[in-house]
PDB file of C-alpha atoms and ligand atoms in Angstrom:
ATOM      1  CA  MET A   1     168.172 226.555 187.626  1.00  0.00           C
ATOM      2  CA  SER A   2     169.181 224.983 184.338  1.00  0.00           C
ATOM      3  CA  ASP A   3     165.739 223.578 183.509  1.00  0.00           C
ATOM      4  CA  GLU A   4     164.137 227.010 183.583  1.00  0.00           C
ATOM      5  CA  ARG A   5     164.554 230.177 181.612  1.00  0.00           C
ATOM      6  CA  LEU A   6     163.933 233.742 182.639  1.00  0.00           C
ATOM      7  CA  LEU A   7     160.795 235.117 181.017  1.00  0.00           C
ATOM      8  CA  CYS A   8     160.876 238.662 182.388  1.00  0.00           C
ATOM      9  CA  ARG A   9     160.643 240.629 185.573  1.00  0.00           C
ATOM     10  CA  LEU A  10     157.239 241.004 187.217  1.00  0.00           C
ATOM     11  CA  GLU A  11     157.456 244.767 186.747  1.00  0.00           C
ATOM     12  CA  ASP A  12     157.823 244.293 182.979  1.00  0.00           C
ATOM     13  CA  ILE A  13     154.106 243.441 182.859  1.00  0.00           C
ATOM     14  CA  VAL A  14     151.677 246.154 183.916  1.00  0.00           C
ATOM     15  CA  ASP A  15     149.370 244.851 186.649  1.00  0.00           C
ATOM     16  CA  GLY A  16     146.107 243.699 185.066  1.00  0.00           C
ATOM     17  CA  LYS A  17     147.615 243.619 181.570  1.00  0.00           C
ATOM     18  CA  SER A  18     149.182 241.065 179.247  1.00  0.00           C
ATOM     19  CA  LYS A  19     152.435 240.779 177.361  1.00  0.00           C
ATOM     20  CA  GLY A  20     153.733 238.549 174.586  1.00  0.00           C
ATOM     21  CA  PHE A  21     157.125 236.808 174.555  1.00  0.00           C
ATOM     22  CA  ALA A  22     159.197 234.816 172.111  1.00  0.00           C
ATOM     23  CA  GLY A  23     159.487 231.074 172.589  1.00  0.00           C
ATOM     24  CA  PRO A  24     162.808 229.298 173.096  1.00  0.00           C
ATOM     25  CA  ASP A  25     165.471 229.686 170.422  1.00  0.00           C
ATOM     26  CA  GLY A  26     164.380 228.054 167.182  1.00  0.00           C
ATOM     27  CA  SER A  27     160.691 228.000 168.106  1.00  0.00           C
ATOM     28  CA  PHE A  28     157.991 229.691 166.053  1.00  0.00           C
ATOM     29  CA  ILE A  29     155.514 229.576 168.905  1.00  0.00           C
ATOM     30  CA  GLY A  30     155.601 232.304 171.503  1.00  0.00           C
ATOM     31  CA  LEU A  31     154.211 232.691 174.971  1.00  0.00           C
ATOM     32  CA  PHE A  32     152.103 235.328 176.642  1.00  0.00           C
ATOM     33  CA  ALA A  33     151.599 236.271 180.246  1.00  0.00           C
ATOM     34  CA  VAL A  34     148.835 237.974 182.192  1.00  0.00           C
ATOM     35  CA  ARG A  35     149.703 239.680 185.454  1.00  0.00           C
ATOM     36  CA  GLN A  36     147.268 239.882 188.349  1.00  0.00           C
ATOM     37  CA  GLY A  37     149.042 241.540 191.247  1.00  0.00           C
ATOM     38  CA  VAL A  38     151.983 239.342 192.212  1.00  0.00           C
ATOM     39  CA  ALA A  39     150.552 236.394 190.237  1.00  0.00           C
ATOM     40  CA  VAL A  40     151.462 235.725 186.625  1.00  0.00           C
ATOM     41  CA  HIS A  41     149.576 233.341 184.323  1.00  0.00           C
ATOM     42  CA  VAL A  42     151.603 232.166 181.321  1.00  0.00           C
ATOM     43  CA  PHE A  43     150.230 230.427 178.211  1.00  0.00           C
ATOM     44  CA  VAL A  44     151.457 229.175 174.867  1.00  0.00           C
ATOM     45  CA  ASN A  45     150.399 231.758 172.273  1.00  0.00           C
ATOM     46  CA  SER A  46     148.450 229.334 170.108  1.00  0.00           C
ATOM     47  CA  CYS A  47     144.668 229.345 169.884  1.00  0.00           C
ATOM     48  CA  PRO A  48     143.143 225.848 170.239  1.00  0.00           C
ATOM     49  CA  HIS A  49     140.785 226.727 167.377  1.00  0.00           C
ATOM     50  CA  ILE A  50     143.255 226.704 164.467  1.00  0.00           C
ATOM     51  CA  GLY A  51     146.632 227.078 166.157  1.00  0.00           C
ATOM     52  CA  VAL A  52     147.443 230.677 165.313  1.00  0.00           C
ATOM     53  CA  PRO A  53     148.674 233.417 167.689  1.00  0.00           C
ATOM     54  CA  LEU A  54     145.848 235.085 169.620  1.00  0.00           C
ATOM     55  CA  ASP A  55     147.085 238.658 169.296  1.00  0.00           C
ATOM     56  CA  MET A  56     146.747 240.768 166.175  1.00  0.00           C
ATOM     57  CA  LEU A  57     148.279 243.724 167.991  1.00  0.00           C
ATOM     58  CA  PRO A  58     151.376 243.206 170.143  1.00  0.00           C
ATOM     59  CA  ASP A  59     150.663 242.448 173.810  1.00  0.00           C
ATOM     60  CA  ARG A  60     146.859 242.651 173.361  1.00  0.00           C
ATOM     61  CA  PHE A  61     145.477 239.401 174.788  1.00  0.00           C
ATOM     62  CA  LEU A  62     142.663 240.664 177.030  1.00  0.00           C
ATOM     63  CA  ASP A  63     139.162 242.017 176.570  1.00  0.00           C
ATOM     64  CA  GLY A  64     138.428 245.658 177.378  1.00  0.00           C
ATOM     65  CA  PRO A  65     137.835 245.233 181.123  1.00  0.00           C
ATOM     66  CA  GLY A  66     140.804 242.844 181.386  1.00  0.00           C
ATOM     67  CA  ARG A  67     138.681 240.013 182.791  1.00  0.00           C
ATOM     68  CA  MET A  68     139.125 237.452 180.011  1.00  0.00           C
ATOM     69  CA  ILE A  69     141.723 236.427 177.461  1.00  0.00           C
ATOM     70  CA  VAL A  70     140.324 236.936 173.968  1.00  0.00           C
ATOM     71  CA  CYS A  71     141.556 235.597 170.651  1.00  0.00           C
ATOM     72  CA  ALA A  72     141.630 238.421 168.135  1.00  0.00           C
ATOM     73  CA  VAL A  73     141.195 236.047 165.186  1.00  0.00           C
ATOM     74  CA  HIS A  74     137.662 234.681 165.774  1.00  0.00           C
ATOM     75  CA  GLY A  75     136.802 236.079 169.190  1.00  0.00           C
ATOM     76  CA  ALA A  76     137.095 233.094 171.529  1.00  0.00           C
ATOM     77  CA  TYR A  77     137.109 233.928 175.257  1.00  0.00           C
ATOM     78  CA  PHE A  78     139.329 232.153 177.792  1.00  0.00           C
ATOM     79  CA  ARG A  79     139.538 232.287 181.590  1.00  0.00           C
ATOM     80  CA  ILE A  80     142.727 233.918 182.835  1.00  0.00           C
ATOM     81  CA  GLN A  81     143.315 231.490 185.687  1.00  0.00           C
ATOM     82  CA  ASP A  82     143.353 228.301 183.625  1.00  0.00           C
ATOM     83  CA  GLY A  83     142.891 229.173 179.934  1.00  0.00           C
ATOM     84  CA  PHE A  84     139.550 227.372 179.621  1.00  0.00           C
ATOM     85  CA  CYS A  85     137.542 228.578 176.617  1.00  0.00           C
ATOM     86  CA  THR A  86     134.076 229.673 177.716  1.00  0.00           C
ATOM     87  CA  ALA A  87     132.774 231.060 174.403  1.00  0.00           C
ATOM     88  CA  GLY A  88     133.690 230.994 170.733  1.00  0.00           C
ATOM     89  CA  PRO A  89     134.497 228.382 168.113  1.00  0.00           C
ATOM     90  CA  CYS A  90     136.707 226.367 170.483  1.00  0.00           C
ATOM     91  CA  ALA A  91     134.429 226.527 173.552  1.00  0.00           C
ATOM     92  CA  GLY A  92     135.322 223.713 175.943  1.00  0.00           C
ATOM     93  CA  ASP A  93     138.962 223.569 174.802  1.00  0.00           C
ATOM     94  CA  SER A  94     141.796 225.230 176.688  1.00  0.00           C
ATOM     95  CA  LEU A  95     144.907 227.201 176.035  1.00  0.00           C
ATOM     96  CA  GLU A  96     148.106 225.411 177.039  1.00  0.00           C
ATOM     97  CA  LYS A  97     149.059 226.832 180.406  1.00  0.00           C
ATOM     98  CA  VAL A  98     152.755 227.047 181.198  1.00  0.00           C
ATOM     99  CA  PRO A  99     153.908 226.500 184.772  1.00  0.00           C
ATOM    100  CA  SER A 100     155.656 229.615 186.013  1.00  0.00           C
ATOM    101  CA  ARG A 101     157.009 231.016 189.237  1.00  0.00           C
ATOM    102  CA  VAL A 102     157.971 234.431 190.510  1.00  0.00           C
ATOM    103  CA  ASP A 103     161.071 234.303 192.661  1.00  0.00           C
ATOM    104  CA  GLU A 104     161.885 236.468 195.655  1.00  0.00           C
ATOM    105  CA  THR A 105     163.615 239.041 193.468  1.00  0.00           C
ATOM    106  CA  GLY A 106     160.583 239.453 191.182  1.00  0.00           C
ATOM    107  CA  GLN A 107     161.897 237.429 188.270  1.00  0.00           C
ATOM    108  CA  VAL A 108     159.400 235.290 186.345  1.00  0.00           C
ATOM    109  CA  TRP A 109     160.613 231.816 185.342  1.00  0.00           C
ATOM    110  CA  VAL A 110     159.177 229.259 182.937  1.00  0.00           C
ATOM    111  CA  PRO A 111     160.351 225.772 181.917  1.00  0.00           C
ATOM    112  CA  LEU A 112     163.227 225.803 179.456  1.00  0.00           C
ATOM    113  CA  ASP A 113     161.159 224.094 176.742  1.00  0.00           C
ATOM    114  CA  ALA A 114     157.947 226.110 177.199  1.00  0.00           C
ATOM    115  CA  GLY A 115     156.623 226.989 173.745  1.00  0.00           C
ATOM    116  CA  ALA A 116     159.025 224.632 171.942  1.00  0.00           C
TER     117      ALA A 116
HETATM  118  S1  FES B 201     141.878 231.239 165.881  1.00  0.00           S
HETATM  119 FE1  FES B 201     141.295 231.808 167.885  1.00  0.00          FE
HETATM  120  S2  FES B 201     139.140 231.790 167.831  1.00  0.00           S
HETATM  121 FE2  FES B 201     139.724 231.159 165.834  1.00  0.00          FE
END
């Protein structure tokens, strides 16, 4: 579909882990995805605290047990299912969740302008 772009294949993300992606051409803001089985949760890689990327190390968006998204800059914690911040300097705010779908061939799609 022309209003979507291919993010990756489901198998490109290890189950229970996260992965960062570039935004659309010309964008400085990237995306990241967390895989939970056949479900993928995609977010704009911008912390609601001060608007910087959450990862200091590539693809590292989760806490040790992989239960929460964590911002490496000041330690805010976010729920994986909806990006709501439960602790940290931006508690009560949320990451921007990006609608995504996994098609029958295992390809993960996001809106064309996600992260623009
Ligand atoms: S920039 Fe993310 S918690 Fe401060």
